[in-house]
Coordinates of C-alpha atoms in Angstrom, one line a residue:
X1 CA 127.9 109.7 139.8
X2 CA 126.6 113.1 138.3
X3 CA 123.0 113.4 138.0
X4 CA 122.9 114.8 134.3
X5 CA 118.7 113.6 134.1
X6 CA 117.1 115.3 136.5
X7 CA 113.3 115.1 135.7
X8 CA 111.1 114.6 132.6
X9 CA 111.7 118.1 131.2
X10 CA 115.9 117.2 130.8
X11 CA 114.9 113.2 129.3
X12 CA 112.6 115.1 127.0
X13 CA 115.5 117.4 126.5
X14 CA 117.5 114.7 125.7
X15 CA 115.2 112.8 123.7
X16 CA 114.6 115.5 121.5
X17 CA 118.2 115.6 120.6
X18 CA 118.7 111.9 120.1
X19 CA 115.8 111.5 117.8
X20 CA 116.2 114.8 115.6
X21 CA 119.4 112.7 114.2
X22 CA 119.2 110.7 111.3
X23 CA 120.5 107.5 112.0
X24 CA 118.9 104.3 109.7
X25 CA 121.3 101.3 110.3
X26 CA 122.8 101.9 106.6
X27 CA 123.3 105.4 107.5
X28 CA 127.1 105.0 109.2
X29 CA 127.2 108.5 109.8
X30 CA 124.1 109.3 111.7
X31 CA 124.5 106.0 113.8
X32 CA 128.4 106.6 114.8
X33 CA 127.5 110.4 116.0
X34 CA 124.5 108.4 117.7
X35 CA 127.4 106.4 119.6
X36 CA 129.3 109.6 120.2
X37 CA 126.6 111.3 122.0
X38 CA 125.4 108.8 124.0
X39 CA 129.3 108.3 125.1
X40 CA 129.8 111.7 125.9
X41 CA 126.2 111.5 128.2
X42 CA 127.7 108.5 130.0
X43 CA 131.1 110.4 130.7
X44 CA 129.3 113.7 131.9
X45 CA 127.6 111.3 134.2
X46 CA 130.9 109.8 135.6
X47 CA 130.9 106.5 134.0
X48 CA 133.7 105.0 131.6
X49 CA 132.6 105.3 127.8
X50 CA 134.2 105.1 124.6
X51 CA 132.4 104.3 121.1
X52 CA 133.2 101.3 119.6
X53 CA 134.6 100.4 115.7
X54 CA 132.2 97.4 114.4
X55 CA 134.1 97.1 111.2
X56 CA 133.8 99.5 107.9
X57 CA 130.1 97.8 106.8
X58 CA 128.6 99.4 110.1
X59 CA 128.5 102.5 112.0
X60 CA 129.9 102.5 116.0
X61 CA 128.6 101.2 119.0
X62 CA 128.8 102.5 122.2
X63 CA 130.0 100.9 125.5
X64 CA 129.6 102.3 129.1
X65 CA 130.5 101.1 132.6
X66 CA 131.6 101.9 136.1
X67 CA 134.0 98.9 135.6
X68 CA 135.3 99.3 132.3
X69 CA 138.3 96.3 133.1
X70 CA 136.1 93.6 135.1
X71 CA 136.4 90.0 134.4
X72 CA 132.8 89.7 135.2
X73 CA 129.4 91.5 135.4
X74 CA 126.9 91.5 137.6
X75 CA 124.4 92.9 134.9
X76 CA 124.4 93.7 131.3
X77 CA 122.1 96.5 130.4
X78 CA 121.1 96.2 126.4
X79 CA 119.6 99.1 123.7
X80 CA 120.2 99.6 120.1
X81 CA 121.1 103.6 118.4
X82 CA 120.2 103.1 114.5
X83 CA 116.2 103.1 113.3
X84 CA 114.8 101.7 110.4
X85 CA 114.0 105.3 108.8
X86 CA 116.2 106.6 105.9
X87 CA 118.2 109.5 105.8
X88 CA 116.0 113.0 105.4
X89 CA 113.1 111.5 107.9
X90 CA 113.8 113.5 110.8
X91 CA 113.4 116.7 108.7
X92 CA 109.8 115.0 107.2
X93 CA 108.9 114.2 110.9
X94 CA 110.8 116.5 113.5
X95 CA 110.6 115.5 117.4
X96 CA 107.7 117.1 119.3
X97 CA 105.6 116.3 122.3
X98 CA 101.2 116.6 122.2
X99 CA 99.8 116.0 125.5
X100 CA 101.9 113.0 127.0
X101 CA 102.8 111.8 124.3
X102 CA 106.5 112.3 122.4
X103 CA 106.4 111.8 118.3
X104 CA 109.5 111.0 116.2
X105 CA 112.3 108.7 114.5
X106 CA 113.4 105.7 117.2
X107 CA 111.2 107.9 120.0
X108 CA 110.0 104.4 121.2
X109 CA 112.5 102.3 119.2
X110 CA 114.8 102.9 121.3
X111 CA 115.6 106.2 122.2
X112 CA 113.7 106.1 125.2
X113 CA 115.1 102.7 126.6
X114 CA 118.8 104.2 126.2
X115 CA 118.3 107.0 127.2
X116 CA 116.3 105.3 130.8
X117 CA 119.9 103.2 131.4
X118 CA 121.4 106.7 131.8
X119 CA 118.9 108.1 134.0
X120 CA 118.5 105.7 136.2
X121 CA 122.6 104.8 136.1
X122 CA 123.3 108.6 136.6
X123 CA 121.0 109.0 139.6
X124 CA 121.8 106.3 141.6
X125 CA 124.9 106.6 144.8
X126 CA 127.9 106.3 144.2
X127 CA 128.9 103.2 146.9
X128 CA 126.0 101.2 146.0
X129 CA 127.0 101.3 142.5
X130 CA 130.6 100.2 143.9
X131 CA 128.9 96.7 144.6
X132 CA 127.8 96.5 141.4
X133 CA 129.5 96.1 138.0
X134 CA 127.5 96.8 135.2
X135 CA 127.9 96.8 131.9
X136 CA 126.0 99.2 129.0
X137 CA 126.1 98.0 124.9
X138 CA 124.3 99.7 122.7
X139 CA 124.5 98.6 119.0
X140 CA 124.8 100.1 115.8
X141 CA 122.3 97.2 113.3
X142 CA 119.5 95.7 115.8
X143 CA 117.3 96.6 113.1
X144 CA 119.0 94.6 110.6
X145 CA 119.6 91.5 112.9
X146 CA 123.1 92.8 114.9
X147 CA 124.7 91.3 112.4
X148 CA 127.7 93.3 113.3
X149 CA 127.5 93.7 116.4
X150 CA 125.9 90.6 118.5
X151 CA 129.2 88.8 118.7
X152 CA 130.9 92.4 121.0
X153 CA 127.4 92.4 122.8
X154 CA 127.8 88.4 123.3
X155 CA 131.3 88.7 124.8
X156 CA 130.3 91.5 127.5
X157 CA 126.7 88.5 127.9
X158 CA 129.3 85.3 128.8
X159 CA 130.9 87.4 131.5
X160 CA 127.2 88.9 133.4
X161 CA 124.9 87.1 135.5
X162 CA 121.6 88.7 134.1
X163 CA 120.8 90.9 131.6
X164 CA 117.9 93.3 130.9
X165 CA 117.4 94.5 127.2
X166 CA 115.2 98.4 127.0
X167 CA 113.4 97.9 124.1
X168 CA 109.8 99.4 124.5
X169 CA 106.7 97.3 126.5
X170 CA 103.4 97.7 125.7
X171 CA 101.9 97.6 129.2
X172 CA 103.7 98.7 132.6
X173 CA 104.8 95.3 134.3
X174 CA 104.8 93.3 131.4
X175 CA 107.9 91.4 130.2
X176 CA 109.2 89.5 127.0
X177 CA 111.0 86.3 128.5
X178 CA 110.5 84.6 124.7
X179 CA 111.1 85.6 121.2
X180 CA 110.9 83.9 118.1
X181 CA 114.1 83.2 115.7
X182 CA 114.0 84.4 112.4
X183 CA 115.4 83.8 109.3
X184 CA 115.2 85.3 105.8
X185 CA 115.5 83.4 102.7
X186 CA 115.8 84.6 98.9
X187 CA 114.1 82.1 96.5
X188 CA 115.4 82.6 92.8
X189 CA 113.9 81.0 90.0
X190 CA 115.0 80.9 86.4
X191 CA 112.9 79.4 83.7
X192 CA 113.0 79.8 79.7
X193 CA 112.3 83.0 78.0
X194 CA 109.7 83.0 74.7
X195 CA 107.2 85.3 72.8
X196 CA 103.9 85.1 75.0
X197 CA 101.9 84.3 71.7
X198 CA 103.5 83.0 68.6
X199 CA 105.7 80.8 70.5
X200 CA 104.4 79.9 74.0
X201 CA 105.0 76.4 74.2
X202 CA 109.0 77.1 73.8
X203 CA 108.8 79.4 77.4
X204 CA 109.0 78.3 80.8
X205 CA 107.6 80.6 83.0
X206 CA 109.6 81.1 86.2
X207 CA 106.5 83.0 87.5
X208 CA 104.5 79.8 86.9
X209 CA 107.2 77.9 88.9
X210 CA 107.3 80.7 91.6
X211 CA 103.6 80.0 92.1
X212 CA 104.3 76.6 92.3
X213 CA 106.8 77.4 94.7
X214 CA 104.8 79.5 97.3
X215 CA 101.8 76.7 97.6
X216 CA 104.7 74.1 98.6
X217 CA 106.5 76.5 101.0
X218 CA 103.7 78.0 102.3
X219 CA 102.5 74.0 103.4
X220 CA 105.5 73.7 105.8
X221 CA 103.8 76.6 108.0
X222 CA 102.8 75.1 111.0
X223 CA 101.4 76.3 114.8
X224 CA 105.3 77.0 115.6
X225 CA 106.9 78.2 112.6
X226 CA 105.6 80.8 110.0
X227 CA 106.4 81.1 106.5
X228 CA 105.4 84.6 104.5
X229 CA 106.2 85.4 101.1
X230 CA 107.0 89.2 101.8
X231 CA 108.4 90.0 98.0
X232 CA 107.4 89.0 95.1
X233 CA 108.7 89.8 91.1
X234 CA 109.3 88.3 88.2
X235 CA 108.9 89.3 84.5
X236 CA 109.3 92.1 82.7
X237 CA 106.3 92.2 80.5
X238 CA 103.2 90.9 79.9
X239 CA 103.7 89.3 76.1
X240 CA 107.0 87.7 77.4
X241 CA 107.1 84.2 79.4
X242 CA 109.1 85.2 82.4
X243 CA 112.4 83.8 82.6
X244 CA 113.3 85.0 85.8
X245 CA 110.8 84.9 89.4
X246 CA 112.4 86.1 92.6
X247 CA 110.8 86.0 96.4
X248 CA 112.3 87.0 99.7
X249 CA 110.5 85.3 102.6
X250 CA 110.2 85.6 106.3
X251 CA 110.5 82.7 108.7
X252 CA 109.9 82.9 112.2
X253 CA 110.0 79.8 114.9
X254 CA 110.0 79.6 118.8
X255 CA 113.0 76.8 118.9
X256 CA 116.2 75.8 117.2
X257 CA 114.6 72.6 116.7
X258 CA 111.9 73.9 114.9
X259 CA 114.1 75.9 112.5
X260 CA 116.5 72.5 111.8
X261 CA 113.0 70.5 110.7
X262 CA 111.8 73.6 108.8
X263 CA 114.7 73.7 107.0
X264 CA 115.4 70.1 106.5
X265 CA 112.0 70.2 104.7
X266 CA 112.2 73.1 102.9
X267 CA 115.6 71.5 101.3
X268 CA 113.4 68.6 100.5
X269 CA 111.5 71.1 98.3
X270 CA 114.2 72.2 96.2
X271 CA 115.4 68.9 95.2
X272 CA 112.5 68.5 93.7
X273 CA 111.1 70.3 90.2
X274 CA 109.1 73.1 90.5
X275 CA 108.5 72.7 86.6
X276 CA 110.0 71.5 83.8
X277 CA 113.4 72.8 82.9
X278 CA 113.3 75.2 85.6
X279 CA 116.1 75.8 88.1
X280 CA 115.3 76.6 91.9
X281 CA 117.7 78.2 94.4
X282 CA 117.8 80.0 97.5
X283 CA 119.8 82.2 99.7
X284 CA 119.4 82.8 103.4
X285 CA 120.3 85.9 104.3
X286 CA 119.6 86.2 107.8
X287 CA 118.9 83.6 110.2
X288 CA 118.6 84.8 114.1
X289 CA 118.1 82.3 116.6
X290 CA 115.1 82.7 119.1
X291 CA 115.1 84.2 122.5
X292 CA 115.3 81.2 124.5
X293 CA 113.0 81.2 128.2
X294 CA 115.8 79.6 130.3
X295 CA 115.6 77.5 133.2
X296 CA 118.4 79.9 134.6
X297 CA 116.2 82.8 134.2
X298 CA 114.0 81.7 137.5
X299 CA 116.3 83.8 140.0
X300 CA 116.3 87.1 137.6
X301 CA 111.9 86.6 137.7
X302 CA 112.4 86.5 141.2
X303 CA 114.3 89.3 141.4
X304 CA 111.9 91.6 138.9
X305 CA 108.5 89.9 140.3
X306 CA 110.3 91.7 143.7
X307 CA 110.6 94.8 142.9
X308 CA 107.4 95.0 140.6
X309 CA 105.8 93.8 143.9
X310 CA 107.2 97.2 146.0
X311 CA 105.7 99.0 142.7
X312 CA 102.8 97.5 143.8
X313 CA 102.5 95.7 140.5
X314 CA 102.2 92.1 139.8
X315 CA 105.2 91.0 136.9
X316 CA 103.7 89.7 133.7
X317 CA 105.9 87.6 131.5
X318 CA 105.0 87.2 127.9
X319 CA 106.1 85.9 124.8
X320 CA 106.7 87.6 121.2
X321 CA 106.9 86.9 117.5
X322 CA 109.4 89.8 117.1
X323 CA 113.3 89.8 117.6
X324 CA 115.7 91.8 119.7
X325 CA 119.4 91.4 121.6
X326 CA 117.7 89.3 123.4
X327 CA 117.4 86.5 121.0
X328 CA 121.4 86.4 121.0
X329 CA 122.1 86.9 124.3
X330 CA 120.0 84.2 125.2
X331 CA 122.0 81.9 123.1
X332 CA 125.0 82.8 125.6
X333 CA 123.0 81.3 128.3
X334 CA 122.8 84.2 130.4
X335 CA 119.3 84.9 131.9
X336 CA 117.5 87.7 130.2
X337 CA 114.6 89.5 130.1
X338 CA 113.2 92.1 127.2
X339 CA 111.0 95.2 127.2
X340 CA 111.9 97.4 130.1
X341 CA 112.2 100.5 128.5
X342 CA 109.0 102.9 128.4
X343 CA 105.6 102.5 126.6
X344 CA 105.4 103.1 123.4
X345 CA 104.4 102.1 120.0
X346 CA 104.0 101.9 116.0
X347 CA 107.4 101.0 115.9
X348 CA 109.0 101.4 112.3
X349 CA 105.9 103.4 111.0
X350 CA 105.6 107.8 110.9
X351 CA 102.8 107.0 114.1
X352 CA 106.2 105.5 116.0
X353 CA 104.9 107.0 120.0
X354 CA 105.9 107.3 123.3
X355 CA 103.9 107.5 126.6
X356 CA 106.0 110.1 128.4
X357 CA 103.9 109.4 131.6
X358 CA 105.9 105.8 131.6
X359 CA 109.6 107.3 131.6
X360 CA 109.9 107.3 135.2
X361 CA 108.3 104.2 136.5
X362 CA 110.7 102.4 134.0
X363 CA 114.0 104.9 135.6
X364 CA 112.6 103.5 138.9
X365 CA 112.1 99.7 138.2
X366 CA 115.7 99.7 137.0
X367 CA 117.2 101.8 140.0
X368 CA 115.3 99.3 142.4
X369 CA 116.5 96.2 140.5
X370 CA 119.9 97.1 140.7
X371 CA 120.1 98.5 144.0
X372 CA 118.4 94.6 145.1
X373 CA 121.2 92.9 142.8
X374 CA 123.6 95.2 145.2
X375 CA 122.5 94.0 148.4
X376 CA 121.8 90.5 148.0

């Protein structure tokens, strides 16, 4: 393999260049020449790499491996290439480095974790990485639930015996082995239009039922599961009963089983009036099952509380409300593990950071892992 990552000055290099491109998940452009420059680092490196056609509603992933043709995989290596910032952000907020710290678009969500597979792929030898195979995915819509692309990631998950997803940690050592599920529901609610004042009594306010409608759905939350009413509207003036009331809502749960009584009960609601000659429905736009902690996951601990250990470090495994990959993968049944990529944070906001000082320690964690999956 060719060693195109040398030290911190070339990932910085690097990083500069990935996150000076616009690339939102809507943005097909700026995601697909993502996927083209991460396959052309991949192929200076030595590996195989191609980009990969996700359909016309989404822009390409990118796929990577020193055994392109293998029926199975030792290890599947997992990152994302689109950001949740629109088009004309990187100009607002250019790449640049104060202290040890790097600022910009996907810096820490996920630039960095791609771009430590490479390193770490690109530096280690050549016959150890003969007992290995390993796959690399990274997708073009994590931010928008991998809509597009989970089922490709999924089919490369069946065939590995681990996998290790880069998004950013928050402490050195510390890993996500549990996420929560999500799922994102539209409410629509359509009453009866009148004159606020010489006619009230002829109106039914879908605003009114809407308000009805938050108390009830908001009384399914529990310990487990989360319910938050995210977007609200309805109306269009104040001296008009509102016909129409909409809400979008964010559910999150730890279990499938969680979701299926959620969701049994939150039918419950709608068969029921939430006001007099008012219609209710809903629409559930996204619904990602949870990262799953898997029995089958003990050996891969093992195998990270290992090296961590020669690190001199003592593993940490956590859980998190947020999604990733690994919610899917998980789902395959193929033991995972999240966060591996740098430190960083204020994901999806203009503060969005890197710790620079935690690129390498992440390149080495990874080199050391694979070289222990190669010798066992």
């Amino acid at each position: 393999m060719t060693k195109i990552i040398n030290n911190l000055a070339d990932f910085i290099e690097k990083l500069e260049q990935s996150a000076n491109i616009d690339c939102g998940t809507t943005d097909l452009e700026g995601v697909s020449t993502q996927a083209e420059l991460f396959a052309k680092w991949f192929k200076e490196a030595g590996f195989y790499s191609e980009t990969v056609d996700l359909g016309p509603q989404v822009g390409k992933g990118m796929f990577a491996s020193n055994a392109p043709h293998a029926k199975h995989y030792d290890l599947l290596l997992s990152g994302h290439l689109d950001t949740v910032f629109p088009k004309g952000s990187t100009a607002q907020r250019p790449f640049h480095v104060e202290g040890n710290k790097a600022f910009g678009c996907g810096v820490s969500d996920m630039k960095d974790g791609d771009l430590t597979i490479l390193w770490a792929l690109s530096s280690l030898d050549k016959d150890l990485l003969s007992k290995v195979n390993i796959a690399v995915c990274l997708n073009p819509d994590e931010e928008t639930g991998s809509i597009h692309s989970h089922e490709w990631i999924d089919s490369y998950a069946k065939r590995s015996d681990f996998a290790l997803v880069f998004e950013s940690g928050n402490e050195r050592g510390v890993y996500t082995e549990q996420r929560k599920g999500i799922a994102h529901i539209d409410i629509f609610l359509k009453g009866v239009g009148a004159h606020a004042g010489f006619c009230p009594e002829l109106g039914r306010s879908a605003v009114d039922a809407l308000a009805q409608c938050i108390i009830r759905i908001n009384a399914l939350r529990n310990e487990n599961v989360t319910v938050n009413f995210g977007v609200v509207d309805g109306g269009t003036i104040a001296n008009a009963i509102a016909e129409n009331a909409h809400a979008r809502i964010d559910v999150r749960f730890w279990t499938n089983e969680q979701w299926d009584d959620f969701y049994r009960k939150f039918k419950a609601e709608f068969e029921k009036p939430f006001g007099k000659d008012v219609n209710a429905s809903y629409n559930i736009l996204v619904l990602n099952q949870p990262m799953l902690k898997l029995e089958s996951a003990a050996k891969l601990r093992r195998l990270v509380n290992e090296v961590l250990q020669e690190e001199g470090l003592t593993a940490k495994y956590v859980r998190s409300g947020g999604i990733s990959d690994g919610n899917h993968i998980s789902q395959t049944g193929t033991p995972v593990l999240d966060s591996f990529g740098p430190i960083g944070g204020g994901a999806h906001t203009v503060r969005e950071w890197l710790d620079l000082n935690s690129v390498e320690p992440a390149v080495n964690i990874l080199k050391k892992f694979i070289k222990k999956l190669a010798n066992q």
